[in-house]
Coordinates of C-alpha atoms in Angstrom, one line a residue:
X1 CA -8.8 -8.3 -19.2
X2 CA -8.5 -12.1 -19.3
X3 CA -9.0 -14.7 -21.9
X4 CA -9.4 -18.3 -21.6
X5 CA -9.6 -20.8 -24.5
X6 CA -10.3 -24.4 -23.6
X7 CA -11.4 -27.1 -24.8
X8 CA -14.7 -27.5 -23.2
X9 CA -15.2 -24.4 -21.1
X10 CA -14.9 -23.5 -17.4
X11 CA -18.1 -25.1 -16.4
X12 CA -19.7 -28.1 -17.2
X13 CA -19.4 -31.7 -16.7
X14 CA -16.6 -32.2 -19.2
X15 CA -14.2 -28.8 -18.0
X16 CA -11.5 -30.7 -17.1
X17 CA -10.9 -32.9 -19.9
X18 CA -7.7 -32.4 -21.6
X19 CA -8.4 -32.4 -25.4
X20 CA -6.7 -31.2 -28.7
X21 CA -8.0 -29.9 -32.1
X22 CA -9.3 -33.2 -33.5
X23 CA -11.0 -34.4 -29.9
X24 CA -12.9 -31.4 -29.9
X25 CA -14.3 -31.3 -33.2
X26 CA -15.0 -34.9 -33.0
X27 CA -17.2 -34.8 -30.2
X28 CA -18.9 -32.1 -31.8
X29 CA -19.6 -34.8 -34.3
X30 CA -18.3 -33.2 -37.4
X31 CA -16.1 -36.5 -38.2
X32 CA -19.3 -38.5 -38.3
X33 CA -20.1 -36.6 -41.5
X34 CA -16.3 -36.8 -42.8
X35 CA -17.3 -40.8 -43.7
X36 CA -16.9 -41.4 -47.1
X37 CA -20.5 -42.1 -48.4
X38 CA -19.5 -44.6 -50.7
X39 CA -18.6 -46.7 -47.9
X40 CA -18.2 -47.3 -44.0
X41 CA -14.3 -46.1 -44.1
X42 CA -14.5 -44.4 -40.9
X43 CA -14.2 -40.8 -40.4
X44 CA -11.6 -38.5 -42.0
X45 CA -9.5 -36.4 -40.1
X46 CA -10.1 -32.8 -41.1
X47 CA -7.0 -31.2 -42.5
X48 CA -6.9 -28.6 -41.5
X49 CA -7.1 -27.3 -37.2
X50 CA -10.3 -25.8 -37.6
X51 CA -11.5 -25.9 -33.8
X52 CA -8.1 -23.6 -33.0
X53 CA -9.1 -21.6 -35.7
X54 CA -12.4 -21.0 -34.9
X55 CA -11.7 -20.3 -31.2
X56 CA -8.9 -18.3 -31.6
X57 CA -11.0 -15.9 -34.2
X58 CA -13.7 -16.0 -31.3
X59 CA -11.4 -14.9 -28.9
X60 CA -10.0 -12.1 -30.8
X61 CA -13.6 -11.7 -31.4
X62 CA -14.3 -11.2 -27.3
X63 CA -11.0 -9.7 -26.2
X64 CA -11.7 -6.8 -28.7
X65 CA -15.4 -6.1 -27.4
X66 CA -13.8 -6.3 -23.9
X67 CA -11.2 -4.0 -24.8
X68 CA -14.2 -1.2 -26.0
X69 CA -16.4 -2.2 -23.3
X70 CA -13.5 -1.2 -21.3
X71 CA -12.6 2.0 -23.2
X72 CA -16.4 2.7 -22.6
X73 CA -17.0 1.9 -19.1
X74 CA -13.5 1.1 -17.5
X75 CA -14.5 -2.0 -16.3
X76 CA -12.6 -5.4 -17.4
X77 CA -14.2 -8.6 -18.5
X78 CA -13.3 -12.3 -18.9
X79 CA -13.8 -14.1 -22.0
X80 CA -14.1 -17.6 -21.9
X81 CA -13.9 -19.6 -25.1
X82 CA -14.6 -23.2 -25.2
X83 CA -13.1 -25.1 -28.4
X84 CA -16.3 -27.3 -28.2
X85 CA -18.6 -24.7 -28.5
X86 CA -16.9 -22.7 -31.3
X87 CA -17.1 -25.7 -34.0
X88 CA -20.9 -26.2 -32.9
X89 CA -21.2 -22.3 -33.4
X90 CA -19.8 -23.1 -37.2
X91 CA -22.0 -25.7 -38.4
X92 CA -25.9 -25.0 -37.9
X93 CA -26.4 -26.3 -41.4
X94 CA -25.4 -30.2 -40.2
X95 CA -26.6 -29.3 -36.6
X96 CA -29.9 -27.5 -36.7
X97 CA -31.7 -30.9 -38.0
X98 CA -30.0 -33.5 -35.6
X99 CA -30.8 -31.1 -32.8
X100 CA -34.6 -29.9 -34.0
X101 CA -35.3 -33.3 -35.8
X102 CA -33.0 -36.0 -33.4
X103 CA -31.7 -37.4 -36.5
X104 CA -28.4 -38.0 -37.9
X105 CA -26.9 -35.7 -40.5
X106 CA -26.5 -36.9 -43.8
X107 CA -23.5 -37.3 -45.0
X108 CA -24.5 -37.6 -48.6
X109 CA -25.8 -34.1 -48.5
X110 CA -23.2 -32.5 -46.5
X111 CA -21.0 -33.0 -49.2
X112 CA -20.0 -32.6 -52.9
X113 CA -19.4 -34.8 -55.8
X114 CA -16.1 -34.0 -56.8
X115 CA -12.7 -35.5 -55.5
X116 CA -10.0 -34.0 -55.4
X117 CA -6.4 -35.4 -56.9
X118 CA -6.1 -36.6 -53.0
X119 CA -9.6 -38.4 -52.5
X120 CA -10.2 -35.5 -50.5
X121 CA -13.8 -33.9 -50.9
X122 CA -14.3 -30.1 -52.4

């Protein structure tokens, strides 16, 4: 049994780029739609580390299907989890139209109304 978590996966033209929480989820483009929509502020840091969330509850995810695959089959596996991939796997609602329609997501509709005590969205 082996598990990998990376930031882009094993393969791919951008494997061996080092990257951290906020890189990833960035170039999934999820701090495009962190803009405030009253104005160009630039995007918002999420606060909280959702691409190592979201990959490590993938992992956990894969090494327990291994570990019954194993149980049924005695054979081991290798599960590769790519930070990347995890935060694109978590947001079809902002990514199914930019990817079916080519367009950008909306940031007005990505979000609600109300403010927290913080300026941060709810």
């Amino acid at each position: 049994m082996y598990c990998s978590i990376s930031a882009f996966g094993q393969t791919g033209p951008w494997k061996d780029r080092p990257a951290h929480d906020t890189a990833t989820v960035a170039a999934a483009g999820i701090l495009d739609v962190t803009r405030s929509p009253e104005g160009d502020s630039g995007p918002a840091i999420i606060g909280v580390p959702i691409a190592d969330m979201l990959s490590s509850y993938l992992a956990l995810s894969g090494i327990l299907m291994a570990l019954y695959r194993r149980q049924l089959t005695g054979s081991g596996d290798f599960v590769d989890i790519s930070m990347f991939e995890s935060v694109l796997a978590a947001s079809p609602n902002i990514l199914g139209p930019v990817f079916g329609g080519d367009q950008a997501p909306d940031r007005l509709q990505e979000r609600t109304p109300w403010r927290s005590r913080h300026a941060q969205y709810l």
